[in-house]
XYZ file of C-alpha atoms in Angstrom:
637
model
C 43.082 -6.474 0.059
C 46.670 -7.210 1.044
C 47.309 -10.216 3.266
C 50.723 -11.220 4.657
C 51.619 -14.876 4.156
C 51.194 -16.934 7.320
C 53.918 -19.172 8.725
C 52.055 -22.228 7.388
C 52.380 -21.157 3.766
C 55.941 -19.729 3.826
C 57.387 -23.030 2.607
C 54.866 -23.048 -0.237
C 55.799 -19.499 -1.206
C 59.479 -20.450 -1.218
C 58.823 -23.528 -3.323
C 56.855 -21.477 -5.843
C 59.432 -18.691 -6.160
C 62.358 -21.103 -6.418
C 60.806 -22.567 -9.579
C 60.692 -19.252 -11.437
C 63.568 -17.056 -12.670
C 64.988 -14.722 -11.497
C 64.144 -15.925 -7.977
C 65.460 -19.383 -8.803
C 68.880 -17.718 -9.160
C 68.922 -16.179 -5.686
C 70.997 -17.537 -2.825
C 69.121 -19.382 -0.072
C 69.537 -16.369 2.234
C 68.264 -13.929 -0.403
C 65.285 -16.155 -1.199
C 64.364 -16.410 2.491
C 64.432 -12.604 2.659
C 62.070 -12.371 -0.308
C 59.672 -14.932 1.191
C 59.445 -12.934 4.428
C 58.981 -9.620 2.603
C 56.305 -10.444 0.022
C 52.623 -9.826 0.537
C 49.953 -11.907 -1.196
C 47.452 -9.704 -3.059
C 44.126 -10.534 -4.701
C 42.819 -8.674 -7.778
C 39.287 -9.164 -9.050
C 38.467 -9.553 -12.763
C 39.096 -6.380 -14.811
C 40.697 -4.639 -11.818
C 43.335 -2.119 -12.859
C 46.607 -2.901 -11.050
C 48.995 -0.223 -12.284
C 49.145 2.341 -15.063
C 51.170 5.363 -16.228
C 49.326 7.730 -13.898
C 50.835 6.259 -10.723
C 54.385 7.406 -11.457
C 57.313 5.189 -10.475
C 56.018 1.775 -9.256
C 56.165 1.045 -5.549
C 56.614 -2.708 -5.903
C 57.312 -5.691 -8.123
C 54.382 -8.043 -8.694
C 54.964 -11.794 -9.142
C 51.889 -13.591 -10.507
C 51.028 -16.714 -8.519
C 47.734 -17.569 -10.170
C 45.643 -16.080 -12.959
C 46.417 -13.860 -15.932
C 47.297 -10.176 -16.350
C 46.439 -8.296 -19.534
C 48.853 -5.586 -20.736
C 46.953 -2.788 -22.489
C 48.418 -0.103 -24.727
C 47.483 3.449 -23.834
C 46.095 6.156 -26.074
C 49.428 7.949 -26.509
C 51.035 4.746 -27.860
C 48.258 3.898 -30.256
C 45.758 2.197 -27.978
C 42.408 3.290 -26.613
C 42.344 4.098 -22.951
C 40.160 1.664 -21.061
C 39.413 -0.332 -24.197
C 40.338 -3.616 -22.543
C 42.205 -4.754 -25.652
C 45.303 -6.458 -24.281
C 48.314 -6.508 -26.599
C 50.027 -9.153 -24.463
C 49.448 -11.104 -21.295
C 51.342 -12.403 -18.295
C 50.863 -15.687 -16.447
C 52.023 -17.598 -13.391
C 55.676 -16.895 -12.610
C 55.816 -13.679 -14.656
C 56.909 -10.435 -13.003
C 55.968 -6.844 -13.718
C 56.826 -3.985 -14.139
C 60.546 -4.815 -14.190
C 61.672 -2.199 -16.719
C 59.910 0.652 -14.937
C 61.436 -0.330 -11.596
C 64.962 -0.498 -13.010
C 64.574 2.867 -14.759
C 62.665 4.461 -11.851
C 59.975 5.692 -14.216
C 56.248 5.233 -14.713
C 54.998 2.204 -16.620
C 54.111 2.745 -20.281
C 51.134 0.350 -20.342
C 48.167 -0.462 -18.138
C 48.207 -3.804 -16.301
C 44.732 -5.257 -15.622
C 43.555 -8.540 -14.106
C 42.072 -10.799 -16.798
C 40.223 -12.832 -14.170
C 40.761 -13.727 -10.543
C 44.424 -13.011 -9.884
C 46.665 -13.731 -6.916
C 50.076 -12.070 -6.968
C 52.967 -11.551 -4.569
C 53.976 -7.944 -4.016
C 57.716 -7.364 -3.405
C 58.626 -3.894 -2.016
C 60.683 -1.706 -4.341
C 63.490 -1.249 -1.782
C 64.143 -5.002 -1.611
C 63.981 -5.311 -5.400
C 66.616 -2.582 -5.690
C 68.866 -4.260 -3.101
C 68.684 -7.578 -4.960
C 69.495 -5.853 -8.255
C 72.528 -4.216 -6.660
C 73.853 -7.278 -4.819
C 73.082 -10.176 -7.194
C 74.535 -9.820 -10.749
C 72.495 -12.782 -12.053
C 69.274 -11.237 -10.766
C 70.123 -7.901 -12.413
C 71.178 -9.543 -15.689
C 67.896 -11.434 -15.853
C 65.855 -8.300 -15.186
C 67.724 -6.357 -17.882
C 67.528 -9.062 -20.520
C 64.766 -11.416 -19.491
C 64.308 -13.192 -22.811
C 68.031 -13.735 -23.282
C 68.358 -15.113 -19.758
C 65.420 -17.453 -20.285
C 66.983 -18.572 -23.563
C 70.191 -19.503 -21.725
C 68.146 -21.611 -19.315
C 66.295 -23.242 -22.213
C 69.565 -24.162 -23.930
C 70.763 -25.794 -20.723
C 67.471 -27.700 -20.558
C 67.908 -28.751 -24.194
C 71.414 -30.070 -23.563
C 70.040 -32.120 -20.699
C 67.168 -33.457 -22.812
C 69.525 -34.460 -25.621
C 72.203 -35.791 -23.269
C 71.304 -39.453 -23.807
C 71.859 -39.020 -27.544
C 74.967 -36.841 -27.458
C 77.559 -38.065 -24.968
C 80.392 -35.703 -25.795
C 83.222 -35.047 -23.342
C 83.528 -31.554 -24.777
C 81.195 -29.459 -26.909
C 81.211 -26.668 -29.427
C 79.624 -24.556 -26.684
C 83.028 -24.265 -24.972
C 84.797 -20.883 -24.850
C 87.950 -20.876 -26.966
C 90.036 -20.114 -23.875
C 89.316 -23.708 -22.779
C 90.669 -25.119 -26.066
C 93.984 -23.250 -26.106
C 96.489 -25.813 -24.868
C 99.782 -23.919 -25.219
C 101.175 -20.547 -26.212
C 101.212 -19.721 -29.911
C 104.476 -19.948 -31.853
C 105.379 -16.428 -33.005
C 108.096 -14.551 -34.849
C 108.754 -11.048 -36.190
C 108.135 -9.966 -39.803
C 111.915 -9.889 -40.343
C 112.407 -13.557 -39.397
C 113.643 -15.605 -42.372
C 111.490 -18.315 -43.887
C 114.122 -20.906 -42.947
C 114.144 -19.825 -39.302
C 110.342 -19.892 -39.174
C 110.170 -23.402 -40.658
C 112.793 -24.655 -38.207
C 110.784 -23.232 -35.305
C 107.635 -24.958 -36.577
C 109.523 -28.255 -36.897
C 110.983 -27.979 -33.393
C 107.596 -27.219 -31.818
C 105.743 -29.762 -33.959
C 103.029 -27.260 -34.942
C 101.370 -26.474 -38.227
C 101.455 -22.672 -38.064
C 103.531 -19.711 -36.945
C 102.080 -16.285 -36.231
C 103.847 -13.108 -37.299
C 103.545 -10.430 -34.634
C 104.635 -6.838 -34.590
C 105.253 -4.850 -31.437
C 103.183 -1.707 -30.857
C 100.858 -2.567 -33.755
C 97.155 -1.804 -33.524
C 96.538 -5.517 -34.167
C 99.000 -7.894 -32.443
C 98.930 -10.518 -35.226
C 99.930 -9.182 -38.656
C 100.352 -12.463 -40.551
C 100.390 -16.252 -40.470
C 102.293 -19.032 -42.260
C 100.938 -22.589 -42.229
C 102.138 -25.932 -43.536
C 99.551 -25.748 -46.318
C 101.281 -22.569 -47.610
C 104.631 -24.304 -48.217
C 103.956 -25.784 -51.646
C 102.140 -22.857 -53.243
C 104.130 -20.022 -51.681
C 107.647 -21.431 -51.199
C 108.367 -24.779 -52.910
C 106.808 -24.253 -56.357
C 107.966 -20.607 -56.723
C 111.459 -21.806 -55.587
C 111.626 -18.937 -53.138
C 114.998 -18.494 -51.347
C 114.683 -19.488 -47.695
C 116.608 -16.426 -46.565
C 113.682 -14.227 -47.587
C 111.742 -12.634 -44.668
C 108.557 -14.401 -43.641
C 106.670 -11.160 -44.325
C 107.094 -11.888 -48.062
C 105.015 -15.089 -47.886
C 102.757 -14.710 -44.827
C 98.986 -14.613 -45.268
C 97.385 -11.352 -44.233
C 95.239 -9.918 -42.786
C 94.646 -12.536 -40.093
C 91.154 -13.240 -38.760
C 91.094 -13.605 -34.973
C 88.562 -14.419 -32.268
C 88.328 -13.546 -28.587
C 88.854 -15.931 -25.686
C 85.164 -15.793 -24.732
C 84.004 -16.663 -28.260
C 82.902 -20.273 -28.580
C 84.202 -23.250 -30.519
C 81.073 -22.903 -32.672
C 82.137 -19.359 -33.594
C 85.550 -20.692 -34.650
C 83.967 -23.539 -36.630
C 81.767 -21.068 -38.513
C 84.710 -18.739 -39.238
C 86.846 -21.617 -40.503
C 84.056 -23.049 -42.632
C 83.154 -19.687 -44.155
C 86.714 -18.615 -45.017
C 88.465 -21.971 -45.596
C 90.768 -21.466 -42.596
C 92.613 -24.140 -40.623
C 93.991 -21.992 -37.790
C 92.457 -19.094 -35.824
C 94.510 -16.997 -33.342
C 92.755 -16.391 -30.028
C 93.059 -13.075 -28.192
C 92.161 -11.950 -24.708
C 91.385 -8.308 -25.508
C 94.617 -7.434 -27.392
C 96.770 -10.141 -25.779
C 97.536 -13.225 -27.928
C 96.911 -16.366 -25.857
C 97.148 -19.132 -28.463
C 95.812 -20.726 -31.643
C 92.835 -23.033 -32.187
C 93.137 -25.383 -35.165
C 90.437 -27.201 -37.063
C 91.831 -30.427 -35.591
C 91.049 -29.057 -32.113
C 87.472 -28.350 -33.146
C 86.787 -31.508 -35.055
C 88.027 -33.654 -32.185
C 85.027 -32.341 -30.231
C 82.482 -34.186 -32.359
C 82.093 -37.521 -34.058
C 80.563 -36.007 -37.182
C 82.757 -33.101 -38.254
C 82.253 -30.057 -40.414
C 85.494 -30.928 -42.153
C 84.327 -34.469 -42.880
C 81.072 -33.247 -44.393
C 82.876 -30.504 -46.298
C 85.354 -33.017 -47.722
C 82.528 -35.365 -48.722
C 80.778 -32.522 -50.546
C 83.969 -31.330 -52.234
C 84.917 -34.783 -53.497
C 81.410 -35.928 -54.504
C 81.376 -36.931 -58.156
C 77.631 -37.329 -58.595
C 74.247 -36.398 -57.166
C 74.167 -39.754 -55.402
C 77.393 -38.868 -53.634
C 75.828 -35.673 -52.315
C 72.725 -37.376 -50.914
C 74.556 -38.899 -47.929
C 76.374 -35.612 -47.269
C 73.010 -33.845 -47.175
C 71.748 -36.363 -44.611
C 74.913 -35.780 -42.572
C 74.129 -32.041 -42.461
C 70.829 -32.828 -40.762
C 72.507 -35.195 -38.310
C 75.151 -32.591 -37.525
C 72.463 -30.001 -36.795
C 70.934 -32.337 -34.232
C 74.332 -32.870 -32.612
C 74.970 -29.136 -32.439
C 71.591 -28.428 -30.822
C 72.299 -31.241 -28.351
C 75.570 -29.553 -27.470
C 73.787 -26.304 -26.657
C 75.045 -24.371 -29.681
C 72.823 -21.335 -30.308
C 70.189 -21.303 -33.036
C 71.912 -18.447 -34.892
C 75.114 -20.464 -35.197
C 73.349 -23.734 -36.039
C 71.244 -22.207 -38.801
C 74.281 -20.333 -40.169
C 76.255 -23.594 -40.282
C 73.332 -25.430 -41.900
C 73.027 -22.668 -44.499
C 76.776 -22.699 -45.151
C 76.840 -26.459 -45.727
C 73.696 -26.273 -47.852
C 75.458 -23.576 -49.892
C 78.356 -25.971 -50.396
C 75.947 -28.719 -51.488
C 74.284 -26.434 -54.019
C 77.584 -25.059 -55.305
C 78.985 -28.565 -55.848
C 75.762 -29.657 -57.497
C 75.885 -26.700 -59.881
C 79.511 -27.470 -60.720
C 78.681 -31.114 -61.518
C 75.585 -30.380 -63.585
C 77.130 -27.377 -65.353
C 79.778 -29.762 -66.706
C 77.112 -32.254 -67.821
C 75.079 -29.531 -69.558
C 78.097 -27.687 -71.000
C 77.140 -24.509 -69.150
C 79.450 -21.506 -68.906
C 78.974 -20.477 -65.263
C 80.763 -17.177 -65.879
C 77.678 -15.956 -67.755
C 75.182 -16.230 -64.907
C 74.768 -16.182 -61.135
C 72.640 -18.646 -59.187
C 71.014 -16.724 -56.330
C 69.491 -17.952 -53.081
C 66.230 -16.399 -51.871
C 64.125 -16.528 -48.718
C 65.617 -18.234 -45.669
C 68.657 -19.466 -47.620
C 69.285 -15.931 -48.821
C 69.176 -14.810 -45.182
C 71.362 -17.775 -44.104
C 68.626 -18.846 -41.690
C 67.709 -22.304 -42.966
C 66.397 -24.980 -40.631
C 66.535 -28.653 -41.626
C 63.031 -28.645 -43.125
C 63.069 -26.105 -45.932
C 62.028 -26.034 -49.551
C 63.794 -24.364 -52.455
C 63.752 -20.646 -53.219
C 66.232 -19.740 -55.963
C 66.632 -17.865 -59.235
C 69.193 -17.053 -61.937
C 70.677 -13.694 -62.918
C 72.054 -13.826 -66.466
C 74.747 -11.452 -67.631
C 73.353 -8.881 -70.054
C 75.777 -10.142 -72.699
C 74.969 -13.799 -72.014
C 75.328 -15.791 -75.261
C 73.600 -18.943 -74.036
C 70.075 -19.789 -75.160
C 67.570 -19.270 -72.331
C 65.930 -22.665 -72.948
C 69.300 -24.333 -72.450
C 69.770 -22.454 -69.189
C 66.264 -23.463 -68.062
C 66.981 -27.144 -68.816
C 70.087 -26.884 -66.649
C 68.152 -25.096 -63.870
C 65.464 -27.790 -63.923
C 68.134 -30.468 -63.501
C 69.543 -28.567 -60.503
C 66.099 -28.079 -58.929
C 65.252 -31.769 -59.333
C 68.624 -32.817 -57.921
C 68.139 -30.503 -54.912
C 64.815 -32.260 -54.315
C 66.735 -35.569 -54.217
C 69.010 -34.035 -51.585
C 66.032 -33.286 -49.355
C 65.015 -29.773 -50.465
C 61.438 -30.079 -51.793
C 60.430 -28.210 -54.934
C 58.833 -24.851 -54.128
C 55.041 -25.110 -54.366
C 54.920 -21.472 -55.458
C 57.412 -22.168 -58.274
C 59.959 -19.674 -56.923
C 62.764 -21.593 -58.602
C 65.432 -20.953 -61.226
C 63.735 -23.358 -63.655
C 60.731 -21.009 -63.853
C 61.180 -18.802 -66.942
C 59.901 -15.825 -64.910
C 62.876 -16.096 -62.540
C 65.677 -16.688 -65.056
C 66.392 -13.193 -66.340
C 69.186 -10.892 -67.410
C 70.584 -8.504 -64.814
C 69.061 -5.419 -66.443
C 65.644 -7.120 -66.552
C 65.913 -8.012 -62.875
C 66.787 -4.392 -62.088
C 63.720 -3.155 -63.969
C 61.497 -5.808 -62.387
C 62.579 -4.794 -58.876
C 62.088 -1.120 -59.776
C 58.551 -1.894 -61.026
C 57.695 -3.756 -57.836
C 58.836 -0.802 -55.758
C 57.044 1.727 -57.999
C 53.736 -0.162 -58.169
C 53.528 -2.383 -55.088
C 50.430 -4.435 -55.921
C 49.652 -7.351 -53.543
C 51.427 -10.010 -55.631
C 54.494 -7.827 -56.071
C 54.653 -7.228 -52.315
C 54.589 -10.974 -51.698
C 57.391 -11.426 -54.210
C 59.402 -8.606 -52.643
C 59.254 -10.356 -49.258
C 61.016 -13.354 -50.833
C 63.197 -11.891 -53.571
C 64.586 -8.923 -51.616
C 66.547 -11.358 -49.440
C 68.564 -12.534 -52.459
C 72.198 -13.568 -52.087
C 74.785 -14.657 -54.671
C 75.536 -18.366 -54.413
C 77.351 -19.681 -57.493
C 78.616 -18.548 -60.883
C 79.417 -14.918 -61.660
C 78.688 -13.462 -58.224
C 79.667 -9.915 -59.280
C 76.330 -9.651 -61.098
C 74.455 -9.405 -57.796
C 76.050 -6.538 -55.822
C 74.771 -3.784 -58.167
C 71.246 -5.205 -57.884
C 71.457 -5.178 -54.102
C 72.582 -1.532 -54.043
C 69.796 -0.468 -56.430
C 67.082 -2.220 -54.444
C 68.265 -0.699 -51.154
C 68.434 2.806 -52.613
C 65.099 2.647 -54.473
C 63.228 1.181 -51.489
C 64.595 3.803 -49.089
C 63.636 6.533 -51.579
C 60.034 5.276 -51.883
C 58.242 5.694 -48.511
C 54.931 4.626 -50.080
C 56.408 1.226 -50.944
C 57.732 0.774 -47.398
C 54.261 1.647 -46.073
C 52.746 -0.980 -48.388
C 55.327 -3.527 -47.210
C 54.476 -2.703 -43.589
C 50.713 -3.007 -44.216
C 51.278 -6.361 -45.885
C 53.459 -7.608 -43.016
C 50.879 -6.531 -40.437
C 48.240 -8.790 -42.001
C 50.098 -11.735 -40.481
C 49.727 -11.388 -36.722
C 51.164 -13.607 -33.976
C 48.432 -15.333 -31.919
C 46.295 -12.616 -30.347
C 46.596 -12.072 -26.611
C 43.062 -11.377 -25.495
C 41.897 -10.765 -21.900
C 43.688 -13.868 -20.721
C 46.527 -15.918 -22.104
C 46.366 -17.360 -25.625
C 48.589 -20.268 -24.502
C 46.235 -20.998 -21.616
C 43.347 -20.923 -24.067
C 45.183 -23.331 -26.373
C 45.746 -25.735 -23.518
C 42.039 -25.863 -22.819
C 40.531 -25.770 -26.290
C 40.548 -27.426 -29.681
C 42.478 -24.604 -31.327
C 45.060 -25.450 -33.978
C 48.738 -25.784 -32.976
C 51.002 -22.759 -33.331
C 52.862 -22.222 -36.617
C 56.309 -21.214 -35.365
C 57.319 -19.906 -38.780
C 54.208 -18.123 -40.068
C 53.195 -16.562 -36.752
C 56.593 -16.517 -35.048
C 59.710 -15.922 -37.115
C 58.039 -14.376 -40.183
C 56.739 -11.248 -38.356
C 60.261 -10.619 -37.033
C 61.875 -11.300 -40.428
C 59.399 -8.963 -42.160
C 59.908 -6.182 -39.629
C 63.716 -6.416 -39.818
C 63.588 -6.336 -43.638
C 61.430 -3.187 -43.702
C 63.512 -1.383 -41.075
C 66.669 -2.279 -43.036
C 65.277 -1.163 -46.405
C 64.216 2.148 -44.875
C 67.864 2.785 -43.936
C 69.447 1.500 -47.182
C 71.012 -1.434 -45.326
C 72.147 -4.189 -47.687
C 72.796 -7.159 -45.355
C 70.165 -9.888 -45.518
C 70.119 -11.889 -42.268
C 67.499 -10.866 -39.711
C 69.877 -10.366 -36.788
C 72.444 -8.544 -38.952
C 69.698 -6.235 -40.164
C 68.604 -5.481 -36.607
C 72.177 -4.778 -35.500
C 72.757 -2.554 -38.534
C 69.545 -0.660 -37.752
C 70.859 0.045 -34.236
C 74.168 1.288 -35.675
C 72.256 3.520 -38.098
C 70.109 4.975 -35.292
C 67.001 3.369 -36.782
C 66.133 1.187 -33.762
C 66.842 1.259 -30.020
C 69.395 -1.346 -28.976
C 67.138 -2.819 -26.287
C 64.379 -3.541 -28.820
C 66.772 -5.001 -31.390
C 68.360 -7.297 -28.782
C 64.983 -8.514 -27.510
C 63.736 -9.197 -31.041
C 66.965 -11.028 -31.898
C 66.617 -13.175 -28.780
C 63.002 -13.961 -29.679
C 63.973 -14.863 -33.242
C 66.796 -17.132 -32.029
C 64.499 -18.951 -29.609
C 61.802 -19.520 -32.224
C 64.450 -20.833 -34.628
C 65.770 -23.166 -31.919
C 62.276 -24.433 -31.159
C 61.680 -25.046 -34.879
C 64.908 -27.062 -35.073
C 64.050 -29.109 -32.006
C 60.586 -29.827 -33.354
C 61.907 -30.748 -36.793
C 64.413 -33.145 -35.209
C 61.424 -35.028 -33.795
C 59.315 -34.975 -36.969
C 58.794 -38.717 -36.878
C 56.141 -37.974 -34.261
C 55.154 -34.541 -35.558
C 51.564 -33.414 -35.834
C 51.693 -33.193 -39.609
C 54.114 -33.912 -42.409
C 52.675 -31.032 -44.416
C 53.991 -28.321 -42.117
C 57.116 -29.074 -40.034
C 56.672 -25.826 -38.076
C 53.376 -26.614 -36.327
C 53.779 -27.240 -32.621
C 51.319 -28.015 -29.848
C 52.116 -25.932 -26.721
C 50.713 -28.718 -24.518
C 53.850 -30.720 -25.322
C 56.247 -27.997 -24.138
C 57.851 -27.621 -20.721
C 56.767 -24.758 -18.470
C 59.980 -22.892 -19.317
C 59.448 -23.302 -23.057
C 55.827 -22.161 -22.785
C 57.027 -19.032 -21.015
C 59.719 -18.477 -23.647
C 57.309 -19.066 -26.505
C 54.835 -16.595 -25.084
C 57.545 -13.987 -24.508
C 58.974 -14.517 -28.002
C 55.596 -14.043 -29.632
C 55.076 -10.980 -27.454
C 58.309 -9.560 -28.893
C 57.073 -10.332 -32.406
C 53.941 -8.325 -31.612
C 56.092 -5.484 -30.273
C 58.082 -5.408 -33.512
C 54.819 -5.126 -35.399
C 53.644 -2.364 -33.058
C 56.819 -0.467 -33.969
C 55.934 -0.923 -37.641
C 52.447 0.475 -36.935
C 53.925 3.529 -35.215
C 56.443 4.131 -38.011
C 53.921 3.552 -40.821
C 50.522 4.665 -39.431
C 47.220 5.014 -41.222
């Protein structure tokens, strides 16, 4: 029975709401209005609160105490009245936000899992807040993403004592642009351009063309002088268009310094023009970026490039782990941190292969070293083992035993660098995974045609392959064949889906699994096995079904949206969940000296998390379950 809050408890209501987003983002006046408008409701155990039959909801419910079970209905694969909750909501959670925004009926049934007290906020006031407060509306539209932003701010605060930077890689590039870019036209002579650079004391000049679809058509930098002008003895009266580098990669003013660092590291750039829409506002150089941090990407990259032995690479590998901690401390997103880690780990492996290929007299043009698993997806955290293989050219003249000896040396050296040997022997030194390109093609075709349990497990690892070193052209044809054959074999995709669905995130029973963990002897949560893996598996299957060849989880989800395979709202929510789980894995791995076990760096005890992180973890695992529910709908039976 509804009961209006008395004057004596209004301050308590305000204190409670101010601790929970999105109400924590309201102005004092707006929050006072909410406190006066809400009604405290009680729901007895198993009481049905709202379902699809009611039509558009009349109010927003904010849970004060107790748990709400969210039950799927018969038309979406559930059993009406079964009581089997597919997710649950706890203190501070709101529902049904999506239905209120869309002015439609809810799609699930919400039922009290025990004694529940909840505040009821009238729909009219909810609508007024959504119209007048952009932060409130943004949170309601993208709850997980908004919570993730708050978590990153909390992380920066927690790491602040260890990372006292005046500026961070989280800054928008607009804040790093100190002066207008030096520009000239394509007809400007080389001599004039060099004189302008000397007068301004800058290391680059941008070539711009009026009324072009892209404002920047070329760039000339100091590093181009020797190779493009001095050694070729090029006359200085030649137009700059004859020597400029093109096309030019640019970023937008609201992109971050981390985005620029990743672009520079991936494409060996030293300067990146910054645009505000189509307006050139300046240039960010690698010097600008590296001045933001004590341990720089450039410094690590140089150390890797100049290393003359495995021993020389060991310290660089340790620096990669330290850098990852610094980046997380600065609030850089998990997607960018893991991409940077993967890029630097690629550089480590590539340098290692170069060094050992020389020692073993290997002709790297006759094979390609491929990365598998998380490295293949460019999603490595700092605690990861090896997953790799070798694709030999069909006309390879080297003896396979010689290649295997070389691969074993590389695998052992990678272990010295901090990448443990794969317990499942998914490594290039395993004769089973050192094959000619045509044999790989047949092996993949057999896996798709037959799909026995072991082959499905292998497909989940090997189908994320990516060329890393050697003759990289050997890999693209394999990728195209796998994508085409998988898309053309619905039975195989169904088998992949069935296999993926055997690994479920923690079940949300009538009550909250996190609450149960906090009051029981249950094992800690495996953030990888029960968190990121369900999302990775789902993205891989959706991508294969649309002949999408990219390998990273978020790229696959975005490509599926572009192909009409997935709704954008689902893909964004699953990407946000994946990024949070990756961030939590990184944070936990940074503190492994006090971890629960050295055997599994991804186990985490929810009791040690903040209230915000518990809420985020629960929501992220709920999204993982929703991705699996989509798999069940797409591949029923």
